[in-house]
Structure formats: C-alpha cells, structure tokens
C-alpha cells in the first residue's frame, strides 16, 4: 500500500473511532437522562441515593442496554434482508 493511501486509510479509521466514541457518549448521556428522570424522586439534602432509587437505576440501565442491543441486532437483520445492501 503506498504512503498516501495508507495515510488516507489511517485518517478514515481515526474518524470512524471518533464517531463511535461520540455515539457511545450520546448513549451514556441518554441512558443517564432517561433513568434519572424515571428513578430519582427524592431531592432532599442528602448526597446518597435512596435504596429504591439505586435499585430502579440498576434495572433501568440493564433494560436500556438490553433494548439497545436488541434494536441493534434487529437493524443488522433488516440490512441483511434488504436487497439494496446485498452485493451485486
């Protein structure tokens, strides 16, 4: 592989990694927003979560991640069955 092509490939890989990091950060932020809004209800002056809030957050995060994985798998399956994405 010649140097300009290798540099272009390297640059593309770096761009893809940056995009993946951005997507992952968005997912974490969305998970935090959704689960916090659903689970944290006591805003007293304590810095601790109540035990029910902690349990709710754990369940919420687990379900959110499981749903995200299932949605991703369904998307990949839909691409696999879509003729537009199959090699000619």
mmCIF file with all atom_site columns, C-alpha atoms in Angstrom, residues 28-63:
data_model
loop_
_atom_site.group_PDB
_atom_site.id
_atom_site.type_symbol
_atom_site.label_atom_id
_atom_site.label_alt_id
_atom_site.label_comp_id
_atom_site.label_asym_id
_atom_site.label_entity_id
_atom_site.label_seq_id
_atom_site.pdbx_PDB_ins_code
_atom_site.Cartn_x
_atom_site.Cartn_y
_atom_site.Cartn_z
_atom_site.occupancy
_atom_site.B_iso_or_equiv
_atom_site.pdbx_formal_charge
_atom_site.auth_seq_id
_atom_site.auth_comp_id
_atom_site.auth_asym_id
_atom_site.auth_atom_id
_atom_site.pdbx_PDB_model_num
ATOM 1  C CA . UNK A 1 28 ? -24.498 7.004  28.018 1.00 0.00 ? 28 UNK A CA 1
ATOM 2  C CA . UNK A 1 29 ? -25.938 10.507 28.371 1.00 0.00 ? 29 UNK A CA 1
ATOM 3  C CA . UNK A 1 30 ? -29.335 9.359  27.103 1.00 0.00 ? 30 UNK A CA 1
ATOM 4  C CA . UNK A 1 31 ? -29.314 6.393  29.479 1.00 0.00 ? 31 UNK A CA 1
ATOM 5  C CA . UNK A 1 32 ? -28.452 8.681  32.403 1.00 0.00 ? 32 UNK A CA 1
ATOM 6  C CA . UNK A 1 33 ? -31.205 11.146 31.477 1.00 0.00 ? 33 UNK A CA 1
ATOM 7  C CA . UNK A 1 34 ? -33.892 8.510  30.984 1.00 0.00 ? 34 UNK A CA 1
ATOM 8  C CA . UNK A 1 35 ? -33.070 6.503  34.091 1.00 0.00 ? 35 UNK A CA 1
ATOM 9  C CA . UNK A 1 36 ? -32.507 9.529  36.329 1.00 0.00 ? 36 UNK A CA 1
ATOM 10 C CA . UNK A 1 37 ? -35.855 11.012 35.317 1.00 0.00 ? 37 UNK A CA 1
ATOM 11 C CA . UNK A 1 38 ? -37.609 7.680  35.862 1.00 0.00 ? 38 UNK A CA 1
ATOM 12 C CA . UNK A 1 39 ? -35.959 6.695  39.139 1.00 0.00 ? 39 UNK A CA 1
ATOM 13 C CA . UNK A 1 40 ? -34.721 9.630  41.186 1.00 0.00 ? 40 UNK A CA 1
ATOM 14 C CA . UNK A 1 41 ? -37.590 11.259 43.023 1.00 0.00 ? 41 UNK A CA 1
ATOM 15 C CA . UNK A 1 42 ? -36.200 12.358 46.382 1.00 0.00 ? 42 UNK A CA 1
ATOM 16 C CA . UNK A 1 43 ? -34.257 15.587 46.155 1.00 0.00 ? 43 UNK A CA 1
ATOM 17 C CA . UNK A 1 44 ? -33.627 16.036 49.861 1.00 0.00 ? 44 UNK A CA 1
ATOM 18 C CA . UNK A 1 45 ? -30.314 17.419 51.026 1.00 0.00 ? 45 UNK A CA 1
ATOM 19 C CA . UNK A 1 46 ? -28.605 14.037 51.167 1.00 0.00 ? 46 UNK A CA 1
ATOM 20 C CA . UNK A 1 47 ? -25.920 13.149 48.638 1.00 0.00 ? 47 UNK A CA 1
ATOM 21 C CA . UNK A 1 48 ? -26.908 9.492  48.673 1.00 0.00 ? 48 UNK A CA 1
ATOM 22 C CA . UNK A 1 49 ? -29.442 7.691  46.536 1.00 0.00 ? 49 UNK A CA 1
ATOM 23 C CA . UNK A 1 50 ? -32.262 6.004  48.376 1.00 0.00 ? 50 UNK A CA 1
ATOM 24 C CA . UNK A 1 51 ? -32.131 2.200  48.144 1.00 0.00 ? 51 UNK A CA 1
ATOM 25 C CA . UNK A 1 52 ? -35.237 2.096  45.940 1.00 0.00 ? 52 UNK A CA 1
ATOM 26 C CA . UNK A 1 53 ? -33.738 4.686  43.607 1.00 0.00 ? 53 UNK A CA 1
ATOM 27 C CA . UNK A 1 54 ? -30.494 2.720  43.369 1.00 0.00 ? 54 UNK A CA 1
ATOM 28 C CA . UNK A 1 55 ? -32.367 -0.497 42.536 1.00 0.00 ? 55 UNK A CA 1
ATOM 29 C CA . UNK A 1 56 ? -34.525 1.337  39.986 1.00 0.00 ? 56 UNK A CA 1
ATOM 30 C CA . UNK A 1 57 ? -31.431 2.805  38.306 1.00 0.00 ? 57 UNK A CA 1
ATOM 31 C CA . UNK A 1 58 ? -29.789 -0.620 38.062 1.00 0.00 ? 58 UNK A CA 1
ATOM 32 C CA . UNK A 1 59 ? -32.893 -2.177 36.493 1.00 0.00 ? 59 UNK A CA 1
ATOM 33 C CA . UNK A 1 60 ? -33.397 0.801  34.180 1.00 0.00 ? 60 UNK A CA 1
ATOM 34 C CA . UNK A 1 61 ? -29.794 0.744  32.948 1.00 0.00 ? 61 UNK A CA 1
ATOM 35 C CA . UNK A 1 62 ? -29.895 -3.022 32.411 1.00 0.00 ? 62 UNK A CA 1
ATOM 36 C CA . UNK A 1 63 ? -33.144 -2.804 30.423 1.00 0.00 ? 63 UNK A CA 1
#
